[in-house]
C-alpha atoms as an extended CHARMM CRD file, in Angstrom:
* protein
*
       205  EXT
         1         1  UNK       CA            -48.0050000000      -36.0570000000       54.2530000000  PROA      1               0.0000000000
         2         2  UNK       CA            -44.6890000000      -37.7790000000       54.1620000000  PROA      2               0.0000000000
         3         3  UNK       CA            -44.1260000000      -40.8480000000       56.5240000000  PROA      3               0.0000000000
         4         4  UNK       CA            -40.3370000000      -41.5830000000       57.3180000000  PROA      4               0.0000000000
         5         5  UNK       CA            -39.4900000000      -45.2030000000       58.3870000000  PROA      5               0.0000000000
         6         6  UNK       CA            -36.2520000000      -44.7700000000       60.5370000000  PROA      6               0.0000000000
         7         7  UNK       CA            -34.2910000000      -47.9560000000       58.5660000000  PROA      7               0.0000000000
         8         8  UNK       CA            -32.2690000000      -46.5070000000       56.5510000000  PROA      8               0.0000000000
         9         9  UNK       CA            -29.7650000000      -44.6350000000       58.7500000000  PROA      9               0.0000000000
        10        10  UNK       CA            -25.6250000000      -43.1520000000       58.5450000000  PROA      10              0.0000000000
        11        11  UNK       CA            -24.2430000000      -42.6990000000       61.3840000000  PROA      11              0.0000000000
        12        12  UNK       CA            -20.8430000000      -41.2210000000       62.6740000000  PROA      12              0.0000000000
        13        13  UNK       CA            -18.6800000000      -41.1160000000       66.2430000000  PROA      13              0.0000000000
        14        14  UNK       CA            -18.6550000000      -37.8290000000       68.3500000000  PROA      14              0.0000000000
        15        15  UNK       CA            -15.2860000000      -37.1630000000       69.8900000000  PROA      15              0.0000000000
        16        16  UNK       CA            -16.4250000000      -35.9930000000       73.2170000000  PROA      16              0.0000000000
        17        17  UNK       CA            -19.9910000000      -37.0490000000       74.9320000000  PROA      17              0.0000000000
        18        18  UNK       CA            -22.6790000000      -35.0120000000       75.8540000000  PROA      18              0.0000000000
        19        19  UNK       CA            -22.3480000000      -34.6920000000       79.2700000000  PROA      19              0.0000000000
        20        20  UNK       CA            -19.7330000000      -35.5990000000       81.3800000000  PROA      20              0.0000000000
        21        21  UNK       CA            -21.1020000000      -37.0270000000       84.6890000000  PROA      21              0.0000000000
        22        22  UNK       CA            -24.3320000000      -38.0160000000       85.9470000000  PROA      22              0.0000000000
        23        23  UNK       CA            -25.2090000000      -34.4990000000       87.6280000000  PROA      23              0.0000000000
        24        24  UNK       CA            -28.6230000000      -33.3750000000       86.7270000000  PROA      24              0.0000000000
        25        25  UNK       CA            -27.6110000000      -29.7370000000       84.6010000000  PROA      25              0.0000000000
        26        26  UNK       CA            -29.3510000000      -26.9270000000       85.4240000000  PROA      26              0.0000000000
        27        27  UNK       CA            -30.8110000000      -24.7540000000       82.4420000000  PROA      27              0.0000000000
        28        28  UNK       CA            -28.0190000000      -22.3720000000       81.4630000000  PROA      28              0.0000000000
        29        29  UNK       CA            -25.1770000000      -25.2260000000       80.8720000000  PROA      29              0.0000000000
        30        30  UNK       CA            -28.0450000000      -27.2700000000       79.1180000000  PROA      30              0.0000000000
        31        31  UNK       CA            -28.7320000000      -24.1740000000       76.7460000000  PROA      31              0.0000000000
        32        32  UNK       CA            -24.7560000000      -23.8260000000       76.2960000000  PROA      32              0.0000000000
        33        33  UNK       CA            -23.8810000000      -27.2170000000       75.8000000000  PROA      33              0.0000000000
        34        34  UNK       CA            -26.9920000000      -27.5140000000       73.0020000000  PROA      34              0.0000000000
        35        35  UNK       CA            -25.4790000000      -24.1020000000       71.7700000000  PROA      35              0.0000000000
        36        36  UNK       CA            -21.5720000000      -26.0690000000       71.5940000000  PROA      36              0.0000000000
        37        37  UNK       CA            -23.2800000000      -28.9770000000       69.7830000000  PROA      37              0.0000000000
        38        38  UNK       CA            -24.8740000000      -26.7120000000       67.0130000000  PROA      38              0.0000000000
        39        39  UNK       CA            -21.5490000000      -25.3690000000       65.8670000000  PROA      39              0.0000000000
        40        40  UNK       CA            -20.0260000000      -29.0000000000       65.4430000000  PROA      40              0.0000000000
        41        41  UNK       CA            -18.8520000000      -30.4900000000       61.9790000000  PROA      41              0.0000000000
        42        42  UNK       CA            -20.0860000000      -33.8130000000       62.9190000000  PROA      42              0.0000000000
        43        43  UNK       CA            -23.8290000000      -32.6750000000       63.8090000000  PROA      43              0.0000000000
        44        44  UNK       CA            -23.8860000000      -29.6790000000       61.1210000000  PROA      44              0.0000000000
        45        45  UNK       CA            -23.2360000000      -32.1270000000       57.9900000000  PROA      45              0.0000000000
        46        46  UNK       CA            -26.1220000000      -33.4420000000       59.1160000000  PROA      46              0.0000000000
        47        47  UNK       CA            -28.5360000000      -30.6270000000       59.0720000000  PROA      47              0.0000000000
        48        48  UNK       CA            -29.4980000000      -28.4750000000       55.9450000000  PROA      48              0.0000000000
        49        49  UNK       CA            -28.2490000000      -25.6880000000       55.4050000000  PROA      49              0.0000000000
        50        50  UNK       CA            -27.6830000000      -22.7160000000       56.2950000000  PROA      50              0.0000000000
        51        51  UNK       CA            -29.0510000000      -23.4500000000       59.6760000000  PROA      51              0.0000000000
        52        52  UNK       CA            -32.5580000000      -22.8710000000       60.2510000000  PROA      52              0.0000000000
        53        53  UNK       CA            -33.5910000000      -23.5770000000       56.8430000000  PROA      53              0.0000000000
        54        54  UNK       CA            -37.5270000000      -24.5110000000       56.9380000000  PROA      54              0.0000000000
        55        55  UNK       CA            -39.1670000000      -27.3610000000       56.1660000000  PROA      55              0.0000000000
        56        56  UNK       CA            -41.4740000000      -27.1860000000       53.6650000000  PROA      56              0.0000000000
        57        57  UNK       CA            -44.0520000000      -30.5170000000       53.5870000000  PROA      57              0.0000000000
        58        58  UNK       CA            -45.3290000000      -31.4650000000       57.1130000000  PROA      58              0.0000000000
        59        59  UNK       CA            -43.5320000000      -34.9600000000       57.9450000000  PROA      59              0.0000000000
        60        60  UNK       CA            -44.5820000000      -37.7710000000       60.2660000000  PROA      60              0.0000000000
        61        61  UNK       CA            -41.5940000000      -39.8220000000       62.1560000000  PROA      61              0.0000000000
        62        62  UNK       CA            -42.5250000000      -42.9300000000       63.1340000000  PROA      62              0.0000000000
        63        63  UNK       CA            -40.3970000000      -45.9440000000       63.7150000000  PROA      63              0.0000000000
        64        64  UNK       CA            -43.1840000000      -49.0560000000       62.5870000000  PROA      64              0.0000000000
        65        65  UNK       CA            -41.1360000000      -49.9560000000       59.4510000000  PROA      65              0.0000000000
        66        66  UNK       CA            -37.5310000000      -49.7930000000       61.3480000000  PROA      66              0.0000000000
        67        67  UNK       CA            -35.4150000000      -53.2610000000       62.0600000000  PROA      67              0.0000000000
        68        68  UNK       CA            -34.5670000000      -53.5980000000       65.5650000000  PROA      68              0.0000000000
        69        69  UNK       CA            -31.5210000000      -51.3960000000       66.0980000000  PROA      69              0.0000000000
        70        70  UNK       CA            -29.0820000000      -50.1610000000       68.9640000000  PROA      70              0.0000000000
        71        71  UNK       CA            -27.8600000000      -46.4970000000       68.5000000000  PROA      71              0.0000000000
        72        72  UNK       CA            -24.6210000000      -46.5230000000       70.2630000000  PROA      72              0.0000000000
        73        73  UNK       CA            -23.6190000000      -43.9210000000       72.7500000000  PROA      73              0.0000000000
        74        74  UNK       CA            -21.8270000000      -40.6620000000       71.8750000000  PROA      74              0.0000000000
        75        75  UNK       CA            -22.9880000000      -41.0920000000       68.5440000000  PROA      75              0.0000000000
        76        76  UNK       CA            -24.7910000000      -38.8500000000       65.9460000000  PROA      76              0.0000000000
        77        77  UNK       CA            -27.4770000000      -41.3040000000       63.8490000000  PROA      77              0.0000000000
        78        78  UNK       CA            -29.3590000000      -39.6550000000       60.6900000000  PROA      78              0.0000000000
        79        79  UNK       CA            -32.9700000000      -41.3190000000       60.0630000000  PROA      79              0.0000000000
        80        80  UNK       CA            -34.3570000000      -39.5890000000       57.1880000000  PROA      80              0.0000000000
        81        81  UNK       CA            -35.2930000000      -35.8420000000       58.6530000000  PROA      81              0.0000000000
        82        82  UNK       CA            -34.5790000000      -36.7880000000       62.3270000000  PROA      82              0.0000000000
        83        83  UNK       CA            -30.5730000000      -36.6470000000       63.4330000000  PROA      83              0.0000000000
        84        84  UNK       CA            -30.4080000000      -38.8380000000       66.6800000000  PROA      84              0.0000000000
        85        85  UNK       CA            -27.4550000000      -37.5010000000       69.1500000000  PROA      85              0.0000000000
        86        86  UNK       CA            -26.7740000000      -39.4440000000       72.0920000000  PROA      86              0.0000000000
        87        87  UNK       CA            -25.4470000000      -38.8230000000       75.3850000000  PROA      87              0.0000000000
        88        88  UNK       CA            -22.8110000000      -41.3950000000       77.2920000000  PROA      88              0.0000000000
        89        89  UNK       CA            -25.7040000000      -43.7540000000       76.9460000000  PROA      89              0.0000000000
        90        90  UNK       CA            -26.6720000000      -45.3150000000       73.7060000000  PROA      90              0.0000000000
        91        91  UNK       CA            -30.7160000000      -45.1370000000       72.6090000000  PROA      91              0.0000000000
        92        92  UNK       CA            -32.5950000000      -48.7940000000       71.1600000000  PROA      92              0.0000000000
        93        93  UNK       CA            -35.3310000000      -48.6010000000       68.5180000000  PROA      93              0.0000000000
        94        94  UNK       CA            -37.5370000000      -51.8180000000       69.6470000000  PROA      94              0.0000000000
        95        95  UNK       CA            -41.1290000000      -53.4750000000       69.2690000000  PROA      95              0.0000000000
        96        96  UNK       CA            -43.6470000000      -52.8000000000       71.5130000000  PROA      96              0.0000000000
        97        97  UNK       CA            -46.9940000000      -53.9730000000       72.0830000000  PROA      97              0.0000000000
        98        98  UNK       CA            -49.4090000000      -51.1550000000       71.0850000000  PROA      98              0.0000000000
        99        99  UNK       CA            -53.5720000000      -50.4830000000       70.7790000000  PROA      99              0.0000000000
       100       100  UNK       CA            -53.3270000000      -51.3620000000       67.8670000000  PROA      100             0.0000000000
       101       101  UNK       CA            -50.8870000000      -54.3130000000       67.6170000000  PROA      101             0.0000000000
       102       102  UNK       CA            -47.0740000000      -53.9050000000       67.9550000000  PROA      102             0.0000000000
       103       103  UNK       CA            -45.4740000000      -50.8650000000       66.6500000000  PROA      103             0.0000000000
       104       104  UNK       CA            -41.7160000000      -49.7690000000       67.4680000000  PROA      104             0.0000000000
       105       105  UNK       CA            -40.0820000000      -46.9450000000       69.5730000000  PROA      105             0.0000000000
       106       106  UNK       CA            -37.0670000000      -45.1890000000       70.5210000000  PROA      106             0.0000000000
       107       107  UNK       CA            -36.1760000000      -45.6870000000       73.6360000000  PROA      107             0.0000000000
       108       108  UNK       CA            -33.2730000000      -45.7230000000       76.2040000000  PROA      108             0.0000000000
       109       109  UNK       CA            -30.6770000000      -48.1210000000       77.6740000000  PROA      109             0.0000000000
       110       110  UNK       CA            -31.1580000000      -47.2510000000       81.3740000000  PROA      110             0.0000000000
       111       111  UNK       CA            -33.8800000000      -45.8940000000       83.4720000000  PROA      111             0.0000000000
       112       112  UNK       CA            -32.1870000000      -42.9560000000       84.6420000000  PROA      112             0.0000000000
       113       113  UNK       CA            -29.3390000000      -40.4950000000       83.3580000000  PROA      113             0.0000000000
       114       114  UNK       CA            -30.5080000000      -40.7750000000       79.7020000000  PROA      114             0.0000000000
       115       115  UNK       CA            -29.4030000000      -37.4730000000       77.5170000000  PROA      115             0.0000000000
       116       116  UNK       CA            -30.2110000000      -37.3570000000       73.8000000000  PROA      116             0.0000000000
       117       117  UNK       CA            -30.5590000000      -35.2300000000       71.1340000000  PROA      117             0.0000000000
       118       118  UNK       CA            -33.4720000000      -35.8530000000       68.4720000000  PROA      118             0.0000000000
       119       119  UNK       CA            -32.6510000000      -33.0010000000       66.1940000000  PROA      119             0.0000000000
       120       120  UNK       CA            -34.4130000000      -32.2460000000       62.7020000000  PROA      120             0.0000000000
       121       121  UNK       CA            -32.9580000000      -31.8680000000       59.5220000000  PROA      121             0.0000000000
       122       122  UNK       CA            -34.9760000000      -28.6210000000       58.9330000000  PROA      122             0.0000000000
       123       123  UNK       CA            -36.5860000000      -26.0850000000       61.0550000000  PROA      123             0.0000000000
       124       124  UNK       CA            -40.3450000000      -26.1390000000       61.7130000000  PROA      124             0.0000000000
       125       125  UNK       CA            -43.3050000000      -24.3710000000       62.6390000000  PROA      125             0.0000000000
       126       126  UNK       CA            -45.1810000000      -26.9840000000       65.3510000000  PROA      126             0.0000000000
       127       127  UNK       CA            -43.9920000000      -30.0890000000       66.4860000000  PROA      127             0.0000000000
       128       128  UNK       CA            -46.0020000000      -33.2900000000       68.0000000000  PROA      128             0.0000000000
       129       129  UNK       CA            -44.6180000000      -36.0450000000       69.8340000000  PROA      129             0.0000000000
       130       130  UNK       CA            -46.5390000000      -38.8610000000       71.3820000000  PROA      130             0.0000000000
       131       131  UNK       CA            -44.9990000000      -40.8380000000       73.9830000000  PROA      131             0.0000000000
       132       132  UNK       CA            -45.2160000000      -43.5780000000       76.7860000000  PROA      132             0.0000000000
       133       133  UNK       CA            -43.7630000000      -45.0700000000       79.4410000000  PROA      133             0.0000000000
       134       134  UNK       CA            -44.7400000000      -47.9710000000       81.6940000000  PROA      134             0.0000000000
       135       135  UNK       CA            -42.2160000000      -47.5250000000       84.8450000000  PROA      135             0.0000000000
       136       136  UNK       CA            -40.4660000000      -43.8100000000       84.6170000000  PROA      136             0.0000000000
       137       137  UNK       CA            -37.8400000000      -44.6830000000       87.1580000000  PROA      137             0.0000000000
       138       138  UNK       CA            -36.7080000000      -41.1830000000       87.4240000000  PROA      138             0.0000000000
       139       139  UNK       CA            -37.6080000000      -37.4850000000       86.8320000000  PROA      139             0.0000000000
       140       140  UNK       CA            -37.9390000000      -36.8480000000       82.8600000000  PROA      140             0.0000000000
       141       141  UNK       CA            -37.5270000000      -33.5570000000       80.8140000000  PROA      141             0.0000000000
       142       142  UNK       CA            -38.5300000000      -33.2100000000       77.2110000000  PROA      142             0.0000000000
       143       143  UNK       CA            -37.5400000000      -29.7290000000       75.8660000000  PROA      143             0.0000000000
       144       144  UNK       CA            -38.2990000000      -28.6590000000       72.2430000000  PROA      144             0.0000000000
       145       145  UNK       CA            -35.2560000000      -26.5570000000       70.9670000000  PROA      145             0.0000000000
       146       146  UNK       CA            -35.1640000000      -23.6160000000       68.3560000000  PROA      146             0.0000000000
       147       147  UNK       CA            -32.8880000000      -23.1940000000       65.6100000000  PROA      147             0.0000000000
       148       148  UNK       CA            -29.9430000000      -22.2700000000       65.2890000000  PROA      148             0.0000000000
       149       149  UNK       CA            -28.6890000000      -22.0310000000       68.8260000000  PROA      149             0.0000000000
       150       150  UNK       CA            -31.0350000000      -24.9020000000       70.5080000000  PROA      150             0.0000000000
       151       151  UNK       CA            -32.3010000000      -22.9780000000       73.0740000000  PROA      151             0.0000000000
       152       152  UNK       CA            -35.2500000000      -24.0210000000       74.8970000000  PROA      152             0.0000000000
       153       153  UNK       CA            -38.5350000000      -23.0330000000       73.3430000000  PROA      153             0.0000000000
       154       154  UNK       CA            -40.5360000000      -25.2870000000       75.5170000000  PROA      154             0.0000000000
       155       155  UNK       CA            -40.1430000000      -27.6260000000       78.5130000000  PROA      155             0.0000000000
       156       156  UNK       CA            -41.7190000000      -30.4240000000       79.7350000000  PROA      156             0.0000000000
       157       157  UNK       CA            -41.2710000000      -32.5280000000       83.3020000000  PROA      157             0.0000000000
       158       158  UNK       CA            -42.5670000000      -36.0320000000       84.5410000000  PROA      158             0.0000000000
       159       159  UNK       CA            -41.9730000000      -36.5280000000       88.0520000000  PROA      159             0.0000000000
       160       160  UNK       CA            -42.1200000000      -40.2480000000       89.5090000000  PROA      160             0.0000000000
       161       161  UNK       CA            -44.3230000000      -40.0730000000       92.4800000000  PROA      161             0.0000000000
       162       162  UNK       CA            -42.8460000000      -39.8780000000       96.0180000000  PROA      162             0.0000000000
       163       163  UNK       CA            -42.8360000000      -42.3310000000       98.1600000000  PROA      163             0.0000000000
       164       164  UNK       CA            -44.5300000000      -45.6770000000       95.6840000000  PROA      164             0.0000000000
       165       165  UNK       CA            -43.3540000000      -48.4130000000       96.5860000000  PROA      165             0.0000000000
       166       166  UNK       CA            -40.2720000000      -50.4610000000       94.3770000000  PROA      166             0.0000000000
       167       167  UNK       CA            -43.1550000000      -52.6810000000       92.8340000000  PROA      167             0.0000000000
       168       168  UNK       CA            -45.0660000000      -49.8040000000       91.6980000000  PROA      168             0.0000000000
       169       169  UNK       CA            -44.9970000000      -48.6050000000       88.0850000000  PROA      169             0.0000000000
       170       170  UNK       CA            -45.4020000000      -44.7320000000       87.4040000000  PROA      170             0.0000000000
       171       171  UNK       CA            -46.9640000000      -45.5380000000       83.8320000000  PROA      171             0.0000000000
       172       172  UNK       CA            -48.3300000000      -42.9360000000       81.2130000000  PROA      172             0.0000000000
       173       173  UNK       CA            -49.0750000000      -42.1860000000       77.8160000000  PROA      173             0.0000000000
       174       174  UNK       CA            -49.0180000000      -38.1280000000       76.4740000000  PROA      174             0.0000000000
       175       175  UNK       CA            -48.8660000000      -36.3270000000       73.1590000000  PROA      175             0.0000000000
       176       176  UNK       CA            -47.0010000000      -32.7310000000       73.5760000000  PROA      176             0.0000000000
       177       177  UNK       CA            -47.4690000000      -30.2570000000       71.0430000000  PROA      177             0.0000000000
       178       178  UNK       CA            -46.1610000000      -26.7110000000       70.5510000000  PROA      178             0.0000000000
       179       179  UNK       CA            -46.6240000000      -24.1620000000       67.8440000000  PROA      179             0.0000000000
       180       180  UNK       CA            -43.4950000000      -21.6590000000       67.7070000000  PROA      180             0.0000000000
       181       181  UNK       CA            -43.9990000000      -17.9370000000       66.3850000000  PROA      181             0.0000000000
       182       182  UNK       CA            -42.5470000000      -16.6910000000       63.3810000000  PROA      182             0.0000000000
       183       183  UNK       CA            -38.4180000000      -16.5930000000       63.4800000000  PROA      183             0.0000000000
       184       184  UNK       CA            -38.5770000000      -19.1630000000       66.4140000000  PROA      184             0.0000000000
       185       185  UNK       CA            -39.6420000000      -22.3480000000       64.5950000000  PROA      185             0.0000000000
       186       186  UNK       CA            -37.9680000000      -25.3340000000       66.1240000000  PROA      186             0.0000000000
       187       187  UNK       CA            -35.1530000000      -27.3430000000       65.0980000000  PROA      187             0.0000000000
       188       188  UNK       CA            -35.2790000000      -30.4140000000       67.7010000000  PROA      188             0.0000000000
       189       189  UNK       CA            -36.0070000000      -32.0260000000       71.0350000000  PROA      189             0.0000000000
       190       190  UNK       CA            -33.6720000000      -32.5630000000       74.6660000000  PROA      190             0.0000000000
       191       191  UNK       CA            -34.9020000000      -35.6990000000       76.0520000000  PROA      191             0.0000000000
       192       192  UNK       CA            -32.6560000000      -36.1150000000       79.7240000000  PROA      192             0.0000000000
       193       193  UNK       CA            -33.5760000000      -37.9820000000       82.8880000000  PROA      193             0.0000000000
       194       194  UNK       CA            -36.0040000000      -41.1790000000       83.4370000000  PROA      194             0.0000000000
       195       195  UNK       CA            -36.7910000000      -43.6910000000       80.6680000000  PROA      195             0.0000000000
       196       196  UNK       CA            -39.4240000000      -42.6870000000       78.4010000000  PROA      196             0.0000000000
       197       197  UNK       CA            -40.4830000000      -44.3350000000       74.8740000000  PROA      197             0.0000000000
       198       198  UNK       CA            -41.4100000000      -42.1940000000       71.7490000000  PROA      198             0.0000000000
       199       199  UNK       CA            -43.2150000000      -43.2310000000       69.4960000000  PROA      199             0.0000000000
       200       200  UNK       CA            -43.9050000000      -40.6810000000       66.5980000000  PROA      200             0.0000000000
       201       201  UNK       CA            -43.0730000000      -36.8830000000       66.0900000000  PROA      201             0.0000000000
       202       202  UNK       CA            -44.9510000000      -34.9700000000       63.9030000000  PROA      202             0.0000000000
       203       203  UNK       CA            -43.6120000000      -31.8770000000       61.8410000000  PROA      203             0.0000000000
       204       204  UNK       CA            -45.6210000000      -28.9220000000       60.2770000000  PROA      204             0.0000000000
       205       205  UNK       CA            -43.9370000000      -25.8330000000       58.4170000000  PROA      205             0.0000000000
């Protein structure tokens, strides 16, 4: 097993952001506008090629050994396998306290109307991510994305709960895991919405 601290990064400027207003989009522009990014120089010479090429040693993202770090908006990032592609918000990679002391995340800058891209460098069989929030703020999607044309694979949505009051904190912790079939392994994740805080992704061929 490989472990990948995320310190040692190279990053580059996108020319247009990912979305461009605050409207929630419904699944068919999300699966074209993933498509769009696929087929762009600046995100490409970041993956291996050709596209969809497997991985072939299971790797384990976490982000313990990383220096605090801002990812700026409309930006892609490359952390060892993982390719970080942000929306019109930028993403932070900060301490925080864990079971087991303090450990670092990604995270976003705002609680609502984040967008970002957490693609891999190669395509995989099953992916793992554990996450955590303590106060949601908004609805959050987490979709994991196939190769070559990012469409959505899988889907996952946290809903804050109606009607709690402004003091109240919609706090959770989940792992989500999904094993693609043969042809279909996945090549990333869509993280859009409320704020959430991930903490490791696991890869297996």
């Amino acid at each position: 097993m490989t472990s990948l601290p995320a310190m040692h990064h190279y990053k580059s400027q996108l020319a247009t952001p990912i979305v461009g207003n605050g409207r929630k989009p419904d699944a068919s522009r999300s699966h074209l506008r993933q498509r769009r990014l696929a087929e762009k120089p600046s995100i490409l010479g970041h993956l291996a090629q050709p596209m969809g090429m497997l991985g072939r040693e299971e790797i384990d993202i976490r982000f313990t050994d990383a220096h605090v770090q801002t990812i700026e908006a409309n930006s892609v990032t490359q952390l060892g396998e993982l390719v970080i592609v942000t929306g019109k918000h930028g993403v932070f990679i900060e301490p925080v306290d864990g079971p087991h002391g303090e450990t670092y995340a990604l995270t976003g800058s705002r609680r609502i109307e984040n967008d970002c891209l957490l693609l891999f460098r190669h395509a995989y069989g099953s992916v793992t991510c554990q996450l955590a929030m303590n106060d949601l703020g908004a609805d959050a999607h987490i979709g994991f994305l196939k190769h070559r044309d990012f469409a959505e694979m899988r889907t996952f949505s946290f809903n804050s709960p109606r009607g709690a009051m402004r003091y109240e904190k919609a706090g959770f912790e989940t792992v989500l895991s999904y094993r693609a079939t043969e042809l279909n392994e996945l090549q990333g994740i869509v993280w859009r919405g409320g704020l959430l805080r991930i903490e490791r992704i696991k890869l297996t061929p």
